[in-house]
Amino acid sequence: MSQVERQELEEFRGFYRRYYEDDIAELAQRYPNEQRSLYVEYDDLYRFDAELAERYLNKPEDMREIAEEALRTYDLPADVSLGQAHVRLRGLPASNTIDIRNIRVVDDHIGSMVAVQGIVRKATDVRPKIVEAAFECQRCGTMTYIPQSDSGFQEPHECQGCERQGPFRINHDQSEFVDAQTIRVQESPEGLRGGETPQAIDVYLEDDVCGEVTPGDHVSVAGVLHIEQQTSGNEKTALFDLYMDGVTVTIEDEEFEDMDISDEDVAEILELADSPDIYEKMVDSVAPSIYGYEQEKLAIVLQLFGGVTKHLPDESRIRGDLHMLLIGDPGTGKSQLLSYTQNIAPRSVYTSGKGSSAAGLCVTGDTLVHTTDGIRRIEDIVTPDIPESVETETAVERALDLYTYDEATGETTVASTSHVWRMPPKPCRRIETASGTQLETSRNTPVLTCGDDGPEWTPISEVEAGDHVGTPNFDGIERSSPATDESAEDPDGAPAMTDGAVGSTDGADLEWDRVVTTVDTGEKELYDLTVPETNNFVANGVVTHNTAAAVRDDFGDGQQWTLEAGALVLADKGIAAIDELDKMAEDDRSAMHEALEQQSISISKAGINATLKSRCSLLGAANPKYGRFDQYEPIGEQIDLEPALISRFDLIFTVTDQPDPDHDAKLADHILTTNYAGELNTQQTEMTNSEVTRQQVEDVQEEVAPVVDAELLRKYVAYSKRNCFPRMTDAARDAIQEFYVDLRSKGADEDAPVPVTARKLEATVRLAEASARVRLADEVTADDAERVIEIVRSCLQDIGVDPETGEFDADVVETGTSKSQRDRIKNLKDLLREVDEEYEDEPGAPRDQVLERADEVGMDRSKVEDEIEKLKTKGDLYMPDGDHIKVV
C-alpha cells in the first residue's frame, strides 16, 4: 500500500469515528444476516474533507476499496468481524446526478460515480454469481482458487499440486458466491416531452442491494459508469454500450419527482387558480385544434387532476384515479384527444391496443418442426417433458438443435432451444399457401412476411390472402435473386412476388410463398419452443416467431427470464392512454380487470411470481364493432369488450358523427383556421422570400392556441396532486347522495330494472374531488358536486339507458344484457318449451309455430329471430334440422 493510500485509509477511519460510530456499532450487531452495508451520505463526507469526497467521485472503485478496508480494520470487539461488509455512498451532489440521455464520454462520466433517476423497466431474478472459484484437481485433490471478473470465467491452466492440466471440478462449498441481479432503468415519463423516446441504461447489482426493486418502481441509482464493446456475431465493432455497476438503489416515494416547479411557476399557478373561469380555461387548453367536445374535455381535465386516494384503518384502499372510455365513430378525433392528454399529463404512457403484445405465441400440436434430427411434430417434442394438459402456460428446460432464421445474415442456421412449452387452449388461425403449406397458430403469433422494406414480423391474425410468408430453402440449391412479374401488380401498385421467389436479402436462402386462404379455427391446445437470440423456428416450413410468456432476458447471456413493466405499470401514479382498446389481445384485456379496480397486476409466468403496481388512470378509446355507433342498440352489443371490463370505467362517452349544418359550418371554420395558422407558420419559417410576417402568424395562431400553455398545465396538475387533498362538505355530500338515491328509486318497483349501482356513486365522489383540485381548493363544495352530477347523468343517458324501454338500466353496462332482453329470453325459452311439448312427436319446436306464437303473445318477430340466433351461438339452443328448435 502506498503512502497516499495509507493516508486515505487513516482519513476514512477518522471520518467513521466522527460521523458513523453508532452506525458501525449497529452494523456489527446485525452483520452478516440482517445487514451487510454501511451507508454513507456524500454531504457528511464533503463536510469532513471536500477533497476526499471529490476523489471518491472521480475514482470510486479505488476509493471504495480503501473505505471498505478502513471499515474492516475499524476498532471493534475481538469477536466481531466485518470481513465482507460494503461501504455504499449515496446522496450524490446535483452535479453528478445526470439524465440518462445526457451521459457523455466527452464529459468524463465514464469511470466516475454518478446518479441516474428513472423507472425500473426490466428486472432479472436474483441469481448466485461466483466471485472466487475453487477448482479441485481430479487427479490429486489440490484446490486452486481463482478470482473471477465480469470479463469471463477463468479456469486454471495447470494444477498447483501435480502440475498437470486437469481435469478440474468446481468445489461449490469452497467457492465464494454473491447474489447478482440486472435491472434496466428507463427515464421517467414525467421527465419527457411529447414525442421523445425514453432512454435506458442497464445496472448490475450485487449482494444486499439485489431483489429490492420491482418493475414499475421509480428509483434513484448511484453507481460507476462503464463501457463495453459491442459485437456482431463473433466480430467486435467500433461501438460501445454504456452500463452501470450499481452501488445504491433508492426507491423514490415522491410523486412527480422530476417536475421542476419554480417559485415563479407557483405564483403563476396560484393566480390561475383564482380565475373565476378556471374550468373554461382548462377546457380550452385541452386539444384546442379539436373543435367542440366541451364535456369530454372537462372530463379529461378532471381525470388529469384525479380524486383523492383513501387509506382506511383496515389497510384497505379506495382508489382516487378516474378511468374514462371514449367510444365512437371513426374520424371524430378520439386518438388526437388521447395523444394530447398524454402530452400534458405530468406522468403518462401512450400505447395502442392493436400493437400490444400478449403471452402465448405458439403453434398447434400437429405442427412439424425442422430439427437437425429430421422433421418432428412439436407435440412429440414437448409431451415427454410435459405429458399432461395444463391450465397455465408451463415451461421445462430442454436443449434441442433445430433450424432458425438469422435476421442479421438472412440465412437459415442451427440453434439450440432453452425451453419447451405447453399452453392451455387459445383462439387460433390457419393460413394456407399456394404451394399447399398450412400453418395453424394462436392468433397473435407473428410469422415472417415480405414487407415494403424487406422481411418483417406480422401477427398471423393480420396476414391476408395475397401476402407472402417466408419459407427457408433447405435444398442448398442456389437461386437467382427475387423473381418478380412486372406485368402483374398487386392492388396497391407494387410488383407482385411470384410464388417461390427468393427474398431480396443478399446471400439469403429464404423464399416467399403466397398466402391463398386464411380461416379462424377456434380454441386449441398449443405448444412452443424458446430459441434464444433469434426467437424463431421453422414451423411447417414457415418462419414463425416465438415469444415466451415471460420476456426473454436480453441482458448478458440471455439465459434468465426477466419481468418487464408494461404500459399500465410504467404509468404508475399517472395516466395510461390506450388507443384501439377493442383490438387488444384477449390475454392483455383479462389482465386489465385487476389493473383497473385493484390497481395492481399479478404475474405468474416462467417461474416468476410478482405483483406490480399500476396506480394509474386509464383513458381508453375504442371503435364500435360495425364501424359506427347505433344509439338504438345496447352498448354491450356494439363494442368488442367484456361487460365486466366496461363497467370498471367511471365515465363512458359516445362520440358520434351526426350531420348538422350549423355544427358542421363551425367545425369546418375551425379546421380551416387551424390549417391556415399552420400554413402561415410554415411559410414564414421555411420560405426565405415569404411575405408573411411574424405578427400575422401570431395573430392567427392566437385563435387556436391553448389558453393555458401545455408546460404550465403540466406543472399545475403536478402541483395540485402533490399539495391538494380536498375533503367533502356536507352540502356536496347531500347533493351526491340525493342524486344517487333519486336514481335508485326508479328501480324500486318489482319489475323495474336496477338503474345504477354503487360503482357510479364512487365515481361521482372521485369526480367531485377532482373538480375541487382544479381550483386547488381544500373542500369539495355543492358546486363541484352539481358540476360532476351533470357529467355523470349525461353519460348515463348515452350508455346506461335500455334503448327498448328508455329507462335507466345498470345491467346494460354491468352485464351487457338489459332487463328487457333477459325478460324476452326467459319468455322465449318458456315459449319454446311449451311448443316443444305440444309437438312431442317432432324433433323440436317447429320454427314457424314459434314465430307465429310470438306474434300472438306480443313479442316482436324480428327480435325473436335475433334472440334465437344469439342463443344458438351461446349454445343455449340448437336446431336438429333447419325447421325445428330445441332448448339445451
PDB file of C-alpha atoms in Angstrom, residues 62 141 156 224-225 235 349 462 494 500 504 528 537 571 579 662 729 749 755 835 881:
ATOM      1  CA  ASP A  62     -10.183   2.643  -5.767  1.00  0.00           C
ATOM      2  CA  GLY A 141      -7.339 -33.230  -4.989  1.00  0.00           C
ATOM      3  CA  PRO A 156      -6.604 -22.783 -14.053  1.00  0.00           C
ATOM      4  CA  VAL A 224     -19.984   3.661 -11.508  1.00  0.00           C
ATOM      5  CA  LEU A 225     -20.359   4.121 -15.279  1.00  0.00           C
ATOM      6  CA  GLU A 235     -16.738  -9.830 -34.661  1.00  0.00           C
ATOM      7  CA  VAL A 349     -47.732   6.459 -21.302  1.00  0.00           C
ATOM      8  CA  GLU A 462     -53.247  -9.734 -39.751  1.00  0.00           C
ATOM      9  CA  ALA A 494     -46.407  -2.837 -56.121  1.00  0.00           C
ATOM     10  CA  GLY A 500     -41.478 -19.452 -54.595  1.00  0.00           C
ATOM     11  CA  SER A 504     -34.298  -9.777 -51.720  1.00  0.00           C
ATOM     12  CA  ASP A 528     -43.921 -23.539 -28.132  1.00  0.00           C
ATOM     13  CA  PHE A 537     -38.142 -21.599 -35.593  1.00  0.00           C
ATOM     14  CA  ALA A 571     -47.850   4.933 -15.945  1.00  0.00           C
ATOM     15  CA  ASP A 579     -55.995   3.681 -28.242  1.00  0.00           C
ATOM     16  CA  ASP A 662     -74.732  24.701 -38.046  1.00  0.00           C
ATOM     17  CA  THR A 729     -68.502  19.295   2.684  1.00  0.00           C
ATOM     18  CA  ASP A 749     -90.762  -1.439  -8.485  1.00  0.00           C
ATOM     19  CA  PRO A 755     -80.953   1.910 -12.773  1.00  0.00           C
ATOM     20  CA  VAL A 835     -94.410 -25.554 -28.253  1.00  0.00           C
ATOM     21  CA  ASP A 881     -82.638 -29.649 -38.568  1.00  0.00           C
TER      22      ASP A 881
END
